[in-house]
Coordinates of C-alpha atoms in Angstrom, one line a residue:
M1 CA 0.0 0.0 0.0
D2 CA 1.4 3.4 -1.0
L3 CA 0.9 5.6 2.1
E4 CA 1.7 8.7 0.2
T5 CA -1.3 8.4 -2.2
D6 CA -3.7 6.6 0.2
Q7 CA -6.9 8.8 0.3
W8 CA -7.4 8.2 4.1
V9 CA -3.8 9.2 4.9
V10 CA -4.1 12.3 2.7
Q11 CA -7.3 13.4 4.5
I12 CA -5.8 12.9 8.0
N13 CA -2.7 14.8 7.0
E14 CA -4.8 17.7 5.6
K15 CA -6.7 17.9 8.9
L16 CA -3.4 18.0 10.8
K17 CA -2.2 20.9 8.7
S18 CA -5.4 22.8 9.2
H19 CA -4.6 23.3 13.0
E20 CA -8.3 23.3 13.9
S21 CA -8.2 24.6 17.5
S22 CA -10.5 23.4 20.3
S23 CA -12.2 26.8 20.3
M24 CA -13.3 26.1 16.7
E25 CA -14.7 22.8 17.7
I26 CA -16.6 24.4 20.6
Q27 CA -18.2 26.9 18.2
K28 CA -19.1 24.1 15.8
W29 CA -20.9 22.0 18.4
E30 CA -22.6 25.1 20.0
K31 CA -24.5 25.7 16.7
H32 CA -26.2 22.4 16.8
C33 CA -29.7 22.3 18.4
I34 CA -31.8 20.0 16.2
Y35 CA -30.7 16.4 16.0
A36 CA -31.4 13.2 14.0
L37 CA -31.6 10.5 16.7
P38 CA -29.3 7.5 16.6
S39 CA -30.9 4.2 15.9
C40 CA -30.2 3.0 19.5
V41 CA -32.7 5.6 20.6
A42 CA -35.1 5.8 17.7
D43 CA -35.6 2.1 17.3
L44 CA -37.0 1.8 20.8
K45 CA -40.2 3.6 19.8
K46 CA -40.0 4.8 16.2
K47 CA -43.5 6.4 16.0
A48 CA -42.7 8.6 19.0
Y49 CA -39.9 10.4 17.1
E50 CA -41.3 10.4 13.6
P51 CA -44.0 12.9 12.6
Q52 CA -47.3 11.4 11.5
T53 CA -49.1 14.4 10.0
V54 CA -46.7 17.2 9.0
S55 CA -43.0 17.6 8.6
F56 CA -41.0 20.6 9.7
G57 CA -37.3 20.8 8.6
P58 CA -35.2 18.5 6.5
Y59 CA -35.2 15.2 8.4
H60 CA -38.7 14.0 7.3
H61 CA -39.3 16.3 4.4
M62 CA -41.5 14.9 1.6
K63 CA -41.8 11.4 3.2
E64 CA -44.7 9.5 1.9
H65 CA -46.9 9.6 5.0
V66 CA -46.6 13.4 5.5
K67 CA -46.5 14.4 1.8
A68 CA -50.3 15.3 1.8
M69 CA -49.7 18.3 4.1
E70 CA -47.4 20.0 1.5
E71 CA -50.4 21.4 -0.3
H72 CA -51.6 23.1 2.8
K73 CA -48.1 24.4 3.6
H74 CA -48.0 26.2 0.2
R75 CA -51.5 27.6 0.8
A76 CA -50.4 29.0 4.1
L77 CA -47.4 30.7 2.3
I78 CA -49.9 32.3 -0.2
H79 CA -52.1 33.6 2.6
F80 CA -49.1 35.0 4.5
L81 CA -47.7 36.8 1.4
R82 CA -51.1 38.2 0.4
R83 CA -51.7 39.5 4.0
C84 CA -48.2 41.1 4.0
G85 CA -48.6 42.7 0.6
K86 CA -44.9 42.2 -0.1
P87 CA -43.3 40.2 -2.9
L88 CA -41.7 36.8 -2.2
K89 CA -38.4 38.1 -3.5
F90 CA -37.9 40.3 -0.4
L91 CA -38.7 37.4 1.9
I92 CA -36.1 35.2 0.2
E93 CA -33.5 37.9 0.5
S94 CA -34.3 38.4 4.2
M95 CA -34.1 34.7 4.9
A96 CA -30.9 34.2 2.8
K97 CA -28.9 36.4 5.2
V98 CA -29.2 33.7 7.9
E99 CA -29.3 30.6 5.6
Q100 CA -25.9 29.4 6.7
G101 CA -26.7 29.8 10.4
L102 CA -30.0 28.0 9.9
G103 CA -28.2 25.0 8.3
D104 CA -25.7 24.9 11.1
C105 CA -28.5 24.3 13.6
Y106 CA -29.0 20.8 12.2
K107 CA -26.6 18.0 13.0
E108 CA -25.8 15.6 10.2
L109 CA -27.5 17.5 7.5
D110 CA -27.4 15.9 4.1
D111 CA -25.5 17.5 1.3
Q112 CA -28.6 18.2 -0.7
W113 CA -29.6 20.8 1.9
K114 CA -26.3 22.6 2.2
G115 CA -27.1 25.4 -0.2
K116 CA -24.2 27.6 0.7
K117 CA -21.6 25.2 -0.5
E118 CA -21.6 26.5 -4.1
K119 CA -18.4 24.8 -5.1
E120 CA -19.7 21.3 -4.2
K121 CA -23.1 22.0 -5.7
E122 CA -23.0 24.1 -8.8
N123 CA -26.7 24.0 -9.6
N124 CA -27.8 25.3 -6.2
D125 CA -31.5 25.8 -6.1
H126 CA -31.7 27.0 -2.5
S127 CA -34.0 24.1 -1.6
F128 CA -33.1 24.4 2.1
L129 CA -34.0 28.1 2.1
K130 CA -37.3 27.4 0.3
M131 CA -38.2 24.7 2.8
M132 CA -37.5 27.0 5.7
I133 CA -39.8 29.6 4.3
V134 CA -42.7 27.3 3.5
D135 CA -42.4 25.4 6.8
G136 CA -42.0 28.6 8.8
C137 CA -45.1 30.2 7.2
F138 CA -47.2 27.2 7.9
M139 CA -46.1 26.9 11.5
L140 CA -46.8 30.6 12.1
E141 CA -50.3 30.3 10.5
V142 CA -51.0 27.3 12.8
L143 CA -49.9 29.2 15.9
R144 CA -52.1 32.2 15.0
S145 CA -55.1 29.9 14.5
A146 CA -55.2 29.6 18.3
D147 CA -54.9 33.3 18.8
R148 CA -57.9 34.4 16.7
D149 CA -61.3 35.1 18.0
N150 CA -62.9 33.4 15.0
N151 CA -61.6 30.1 13.7
N152 CA -60.4 31.2 10.3
G153 CA -59.5 34.8 11.1
G154 CA -61.5 36.0 8.0
D155 CA -58.6 34.8 5.8
Y156 CA -59.5 31.2 5.3
A157 CA -62.7 29.5 4.1
D158 CA -65.2 28.2 6.6
N159 CA -64.7 24.7 5.3
D160 CA -60.9 24.9 5.2
P161 CA -59.6 21.4 6.2
V162 CA -56.9 22.8 8.4
F163 CA -57.5 26.4 9.5
S164 CA -61.3 26.2 10.1
G165 CA -63.2 25.2 13.2
H166 CA -63.3 21.6 11.9
G167 CA -59.5 21.6 11.4
K168 CA -58.9 23.0 14.8
L169 CA -60.8 20.1 16.3
Y170 CA -59.6 17.2 14.2
V171 CA -56.2 18.3 12.7
M172 CA -54.5 20.7 15.0
P173 CA -54.0 18.2 17.9
Y174 CA -51.9 16.0 15.5
I175 CA -50.0 19.0 14.3
K176 CA -49.3 20.0 17.9
R177 CA -48.0 16.6 18.7
D178 CA -45.6 16.7 15.6
M179 CA -44.4 20.1 16.6
L180 CA -43.0 18.7 19.8
M181 CA -40.7 16.1 18.1
L182 CA -37.0 16.7 18.2
E183 CA -36.3 15.7 14.6
N184 CA -39.2 17.9 13.5
Q185 CA -38.0 21.3 14.6
I186 CA -37.1 24.5 12.7
P187 CA -34.9 27.2 14.3
M188 CA -36.8 29.9 16.2
T189 CA -35.0 32.5 14.0
V190 CA -37.2 31.5 11.0
L191 CA -40.4 32.6 12.9
E192 CA -38.7 35.7 14.1
I193 CA -37.7 36.8 10.6
L194 CA -41.2 36.0 9.2
M195 CA -42.8 38.2 11.9
E196 CA -40.3 41.0 11.2
F197 CA -40.9 40.7 7.5
E198 CA -44.6 41.3 7.8
G199 CA -44.0 44.4 9.9
N200 CA -45.6 43.1 13.1
N201 CA -45.3 45.8 15.8
N202 CA -45.0 43.1 18.5
T203 CA -41.6 42.0 17.2
Q204 CA -40.1 44.5 19.6
N205 CA -41.3 42.4 22.5
P206 CA -39.0 39.4 22.7
E207 CA -41.7 37.4 24.6
F208 CA -44.5 37.9 22.1
L209 CA -43.5 34.9 20.0
N210 CA -42.9 32.8 23.0
E211 CA -46.4 33.6 24.4
L212 CA -48.0 32.9 21.0
I213 CA -46.4 29.4 20.9
L214 CA -47.3 28.5 24.4
K215 CA -50.8 29.7 24.0
F216 CA -51.2 27.2 21.2
L217 CA -49.3 24.3 22.9
C218 CA -50.7 24.7 26.5
P219 CA -53.5 27.3 26.6
N220 CA -54.6 26.5 30.2
I221 CA -51.1 26.9 31.8
P222 CA -50.4 30.5 32.9
I223 CA -47.0 32.0 32.0
H224 CA -45.1 33.4 35.0
R225 CA -41.7 34.2 33.6
N226 CA -39.7 35.5 30.6
F227 CA -38.0 32.7 28.7
G228 CA -35.8 34.9 26.5
K229 CA -34.2 33.5 23.4
C230 CA -35.2 29.9 22.7
L231 CA -33.7 27.5 20.2
H232 CA -37.0 26.1 18.8
V233 CA -40.5 25.1 19.9
L234 CA -39.5 22.0 21.8
D235 CA -36.9 24.0 23.8
L236 CA -39.5 26.7 24.7
F237 CA -42.0 24.0 25.7
R238 CA -39.4 22.4 28.0
K239 CA -38.6 25.7 29.7
S240 CA -42.3 26.2 30.3
L241 CA -42.5 22.9 32.1
L242 CA -39.7 24.1 34.4
Q243 CA -40.7 27.7 34.8
H244 CA -41.1 27.7 38.5
E245 CA -38.5 27.2 41.2
P246 CA -39.5 24.8 44.1
T247 CA -41.8 26.5 46.5
H248 CA -41.4 24.1 49.5
P249 CA -38.3 23.4 51.6
T250 CA -36.4 20.2 51.1
I251 CA -34.5 18.3 53.8
I252 CA -30.8 18.6 52.8
P253 CA -28.8 15.5 53.8
K254 CA -25.8 16.1 56.0
K255 CA -22.6 16.7 54.2
I256 CA -20.7 13.5 53.6
T257 CA -17.5 12.6 51.9
S258 CA -17.5 12.2 48.1
S259 CA -16.7 8.5 48.2
K260 CA -19.3 7.7 50.8
H261 CA -21.8 10.0 48.9
H262 CA -21.4 8.0 45.7
Q263 CA -21.6 4.7 47.6
E264 CA -24.8 5.8 49.2
Q265 CA -26.3 7.0 46.0
D266 CA -25.6 3.7 44.3
E267 CA -27.6 1.9 47.0
I268 CA -30.6 4.3 46.9
I269 CA -33.8 2.6 45.6
I270 CA -36.8 4.7 46.6
P271 CA -39.8 2.6 47.5
S272 CA -43.1 2.6 45.6
A273 CA -45.9 4.9 46.5
R274 CA -47.7 2.2 48.4
E275 CA -44.6 1.4 50.5
L276 CA -44.0 5.1 51.1
Q277 CA -47.6 5.5 52.3
E278 CA -47.2 2.5 54.7
T279 CA -44.1 4.3 56.1
G280 CA -46.2 7.3 56.9
I281 CA -45.3 9.6 54.0
I282 CA -48.1 11.8 52.9
F283 CA -48.5 12.7 49.2
K284 CA -49.7 16.2 48.2
P285 CA -49.7 18.1 44.9
S286 CA -47.3 20.9 44.5
K287 CA -48.6 24.5 44.3
T288 CA -47.1 24.8 40.8
H289 CA -47.0 22.6 37.7
S290 CA -43.2 22.9 37.4
L291 CA -41.5 19.5 37.1
K292 CA -38.8 20.9 39.3
D293 CA -41.2 21.6 42.1
V294 CA -40.8 18.2 43.9
S295 CA -40.0 18.5 47.6
F296 CA -40.0 16.5 50.8
H297 CA -40.3 18.0 54.3
G298 CA -41.9 16.8 57.5
G299 CA -43.1 13.6 56.1
I300 CA -44.9 15.3 53.2
L301 CA -43.8 14.5 49.6
R302 CA -45.1 17.2 47.2
I303 CA -45.2 16.3 43.5
P304 CA -46.6 18.5 40.7
S305 CA -50.0 17.5 39.3
I306 CA -49.6 16.1 35.7
I307 CA -52.2 15.0 33.1
I308 CA -51.5 11.7 31.4
D309 CA -53.1 11.3 28.0
D310 CA -52.3 9.8 24.6
S311 CA -49.6 12.4 23.7
T312 CA -47.8 12.2 27.1
E313 CA -45.5 9.4 26.1
T314 CA -44.4 11.0 22.8
T315 CA -43.8 14.4 24.4
L316 CA -41.8 13.1 27.3
L317 CA -39.6 10.8 25.1
N318 CA -38.7 13.8 22.8
L319 CA -37.9 16.0 25.8
I320 CA -35.7 13.3 27.2
A321 CA -34.0 12.9 23.8
F322 CA -33.4 16.6 23.6
E323 CA -31.7 16.6 27.0
R324 CA -29.7 13.6 26.0
M325 CA -28.5 15.0 22.7
H326 CA -28.0 18.7 23.5
V327 CA -25.0 19.4 25.7
G328 CA -25.9 21.9 28.4
A329 CA -29.7 21.5 28.2
G330 CA -29.9 20.0 31.7
N331 CA -31.7 16.8 32.8
E332 CA -34.6 18.0 34.8
V333 CA -37.3 16.3 32.7
S334 CA -35.2 13.0 32.7
W335 CA -34.9 13.2 36.5
F336 CA -38.6 13.7 36.9
V337 CA -39.4 10.7 34.7
F338 CA -36.8 8.6 36.6
F339 CA -38.3 9.7 39.9
M340 CA -41.9 8.8 38.9
D341 CA -40.8 5.4 37.6
N342 CA -39.2 4.7 41.0
I343 CA -42.4 5.4 42.9
I344 CA -44.7 3.7 40.4
D345 CA -44.4 -0.1 40.2
N346 CA -48.0 -1.0 39.3
E347 CA -51.5 0.2 39.1
V348 CA -51.9 0.4 42.9
D349 CA -49.3 3.2 43.0
V350 CA -51.1 5.0 40.3
V351 CA -54.4 4.8 42.2
I352 CA -52.7 6.3 45.3
L353 CA -51.3 9.2 43.3
H354 CA -54.6 9.7 41.5
Q355 CA -56.5 9.9 44.8
K356 CA -54.0 12.5 46.1
G357 CA -54.5 14.7 43.0
I358 CA -51.0 14.2 41.6
I359 CA -51.9 12.1 38.5
Q360 CA -54.9 13.0 36.3
N361 CA -55.5 9.8 34.3
A362 CA -56.9 10.5 30.8
L363 CA -55.8 7.1 29.5
G364 CA -58.5 5.4 31.5
S365 CA -56.4 2.4 32.7
D366 CA -54.2 2.7 35.8
K367 CA -52.2 -0.2 34.5
A368 CA -51.5 1.6 31.3
V369 CA -50.1 4.6 33.2
A370 CA -47.8 2.4 35.3
K371 CA -46.6 0.7 32.1
L372 CA -46.0 4.1 30.5
F373 CA -43.6 5.3 33.2
N374 CA -41.9 1.9 33.5
S375 CA -41.2 2.0 29.7
L376 CA -40.1 5.7 29.6
S377 CA -37.1 5.1 31.9
K378 CA -35.7 2.3 29.8
D379 CA -32.0 3.0 29.1
L380 CA -32.5 6.4 30.8
A381 CA -29.3 8.0 32.2
V382 CA -29.4 10.8 34.7
D383 CA -26.7 13.0 36.2
R384 CA -26.9 12.6 40.0
E385 CA -24.4 15.5 40.6
E386 CA -26.9 17.9 38.9
G387 CA -30.2 16.3 39.7
G388 CA -32.1 18.1 42.5
L389 CA -34.4 15.2 42.9
D390 CA -31.6 13.0 44.0
I391 CA -31.6 15.0 47.3
V392 CA -35.3 14.3 47.6
Q393 CA -34.7 10.6 47.1
V394 CA -32.0 10.5 49.7
S395 CA -34.2 12.3 52.2
V396 CA -37.2 10.0 51.6
C397 CA -35.0 6.9 51.9
R398 CA -33.6 8.1 55.2
Y399 CA -37.0 8.8 56.5
C400 CA -38.2 5.3 55.6
K401 CA -35.3 3.7 57.4
K402 CA -36.4 5.1 60.8
P403 CA -38.5 2.3 62.6
W404 CA -40.6 4.8 64.5
N405 CA -42.0 6.3 61.3
K406 CA -43.3 2.9 60.2
W407 CA -44.6 2.0 63.7
R408 CA -46.5 5.3 63.9
A409 CA -47.9 4.8 60.4
N410 CA -49.1 1.2 61.2
L411 CA -50.7 2.6 64.4
I412 CA -52.6 5.3 62.4
E413 CA -53.5 2.9 59.7
T414 CA -54.9 0.3 62.1
Y415 CA -56.6 2.5 64.7
F416 CA -57.2 5.9 63.2
R417 CA -58.2 4.9 59.6
N418 CA -61.9 5.8 60.1
P419 CA -64.2 7.2 62.8
W420 CA -65.5 3.8 63.9
A421 CA -61.9 2.5 64.5
I422 CA -61.3 5.6 66.7
V423 CA -64.5 4.9 68.6
S424 CA -63.5 1.3 69.1
L425 CA -60.1 2.3 70.3
V426 CA -61.5 4.8 72.8
A427 CA -64.0 2.3 74.1
A428 CA -61.3 -0.3 74.5
I429 CA -59.1 2.1 76.4
F430 CA -62.1 3.1 78.6
L431 CA -62.9 -0.5 79.4
F432 CA -59.3 -1.2 80.2
V433 CA -59.2 1.7 82.6
L434 CA -62.4 0.5 84.2
T435 CA -61.0 -3.0 84.6
I436 CA -57.9 -1.7 86.4
I437 CA -60.0 0.4 88.7
Q438 CA -62.2 -2.5 89.5
T439 CA -59.2 -4.7 90.2
V440 CA -57.8 -2.1 92.5
Y441 CA -61.0 -1.8 94.5
T442 CA -61.2 -5.6 94.7
I443 CA -57.7 -5.9 96.1
V444 CA -57.7 -3.1 98.7
P445 CA -60.6 -4.4 101.0
F446 CA -59.1 -7.8 101.0
Y447 CA -55.8 -6.3 102.2
H448 CA -57.5 -4.4 105.0
E449 CA -59.4 -7.5 106.2
D450 CA -56.3 -9.6 106.3
N451 CA -54.6 -7.0 108.6
S452 CA -57.6 -6.9 111.1
N453 CA -57.5 -10.8 111.6
N454 CA -53.7 -10.8 112.3
P455 CA -53.0 -7.9 114.7
S456 CA -49.4 -7.1 115.5
P457 CA -48.2 -8.0 119.1
P458 CA -48.2 -5.1 121.6
A459 CA -44.9 -3.5 122.3
A460 CA -43.0 -5.0 125.3
R461 CA -42.9 -2.9 128.5
A462 CA -39.6 -1.4 129.5
F463 CA -38.0 -3.3 132.4
I464 CA -37.4 -1.0 135.5
P465 CA -35.4 -2.7 138.3
R466 CA -37.0 -2.4 141.8
V467 CA -34.9 -0.6 144.4
P468 CA -35.4 -1.8 148.0
R469 CA -36.6 0.8 150.5
P470 CA -34.2 1.4 153.4
H471 CA -35.4 0.6 157.0
L472 CA -35.7 3.4 159.4

């Protein structure tokens, strides 16, 4: 083998000569925020990561099962341009300024979409740029459909299959589900440029777009904070689930050495909800819906109330995938799923959490909810050094190890479970006291009678010697 002409050797030598610094590598990885999942993740549940109704971005563009929505995408573009009153040429010029940056957001982007590499692709038709414009306009129109007083906003026909009242009821829920898939994202910059192009006065408010998106995704959840610049819709939705800081104090374990800390963590297996309840722990819903608002204090474990429906599994899997793929995203959602899987073993645990107002089951079957959380944590990795819920687990496990807590819980469960049990306990105590009193009154007279029949001998008289009187 001629090493001088070997293609692989030549490529490695060229990379060595380029002197690519670590700072350049950091900048390269920082640009990525939308990922094609590896097969080891996607194969576990393919339908959870692949859009079923509409595609956004290049990863699933023009696939057979989503091709039917392309017609409606182009209709949305026509409506958008007609409403703006500006030519398409100006929109293309505005979007072309950030085309390279938009492409850098995608990891492992195929060469057919790399429109800026003119030397590698002479007949560049800017297919990536066109796709961003069409998909962005459609997404913006979908978002605005939830913000209009009337269903079609006066711009679409009453029998429109997507933007009418009928479409809002039967089509929008599926579009919403697809918008929360990691592989089906477009950069938030696309929506920002579109709003700026049409001359929207609200573009000066950085939170206007965030509020528009959240109003569509979760209209019943109030917004209590500013989210700032977000990467895409999934990133914003994740931040909305974590928007509150914990509102209740948490027992902080005593500081221990690092080696002992890791050893203790490896042995931590938090019991199920049923076992925790038997130990005397009380479940209560948190005052906020933030997944970070899980706390344990004074025997009370507070968990945010969550709704489990048909879209929960898909949404949580994509949020976990985003935290897994995007460096620096955090692992709060993964930790919450890991925690819920620990305390839910079967349908009995689901029933307990449902009765306490923590789980709102829209699936109908408690067994299905238990199976859902047990499957979500498969191959799930969490960082214990950064996970706040690890402190809660340590505190709960230490509480369970104290025998008095279990004894007290058994006493309450046995004798104070209902009013009749309390009445029975009070009656038993009363009868026991009466029995003692009766026994005492029976023993005391017998003791006095025994003393009267056997008197004690009188005390002996003192001996005084007699002195004879003298004779006179």
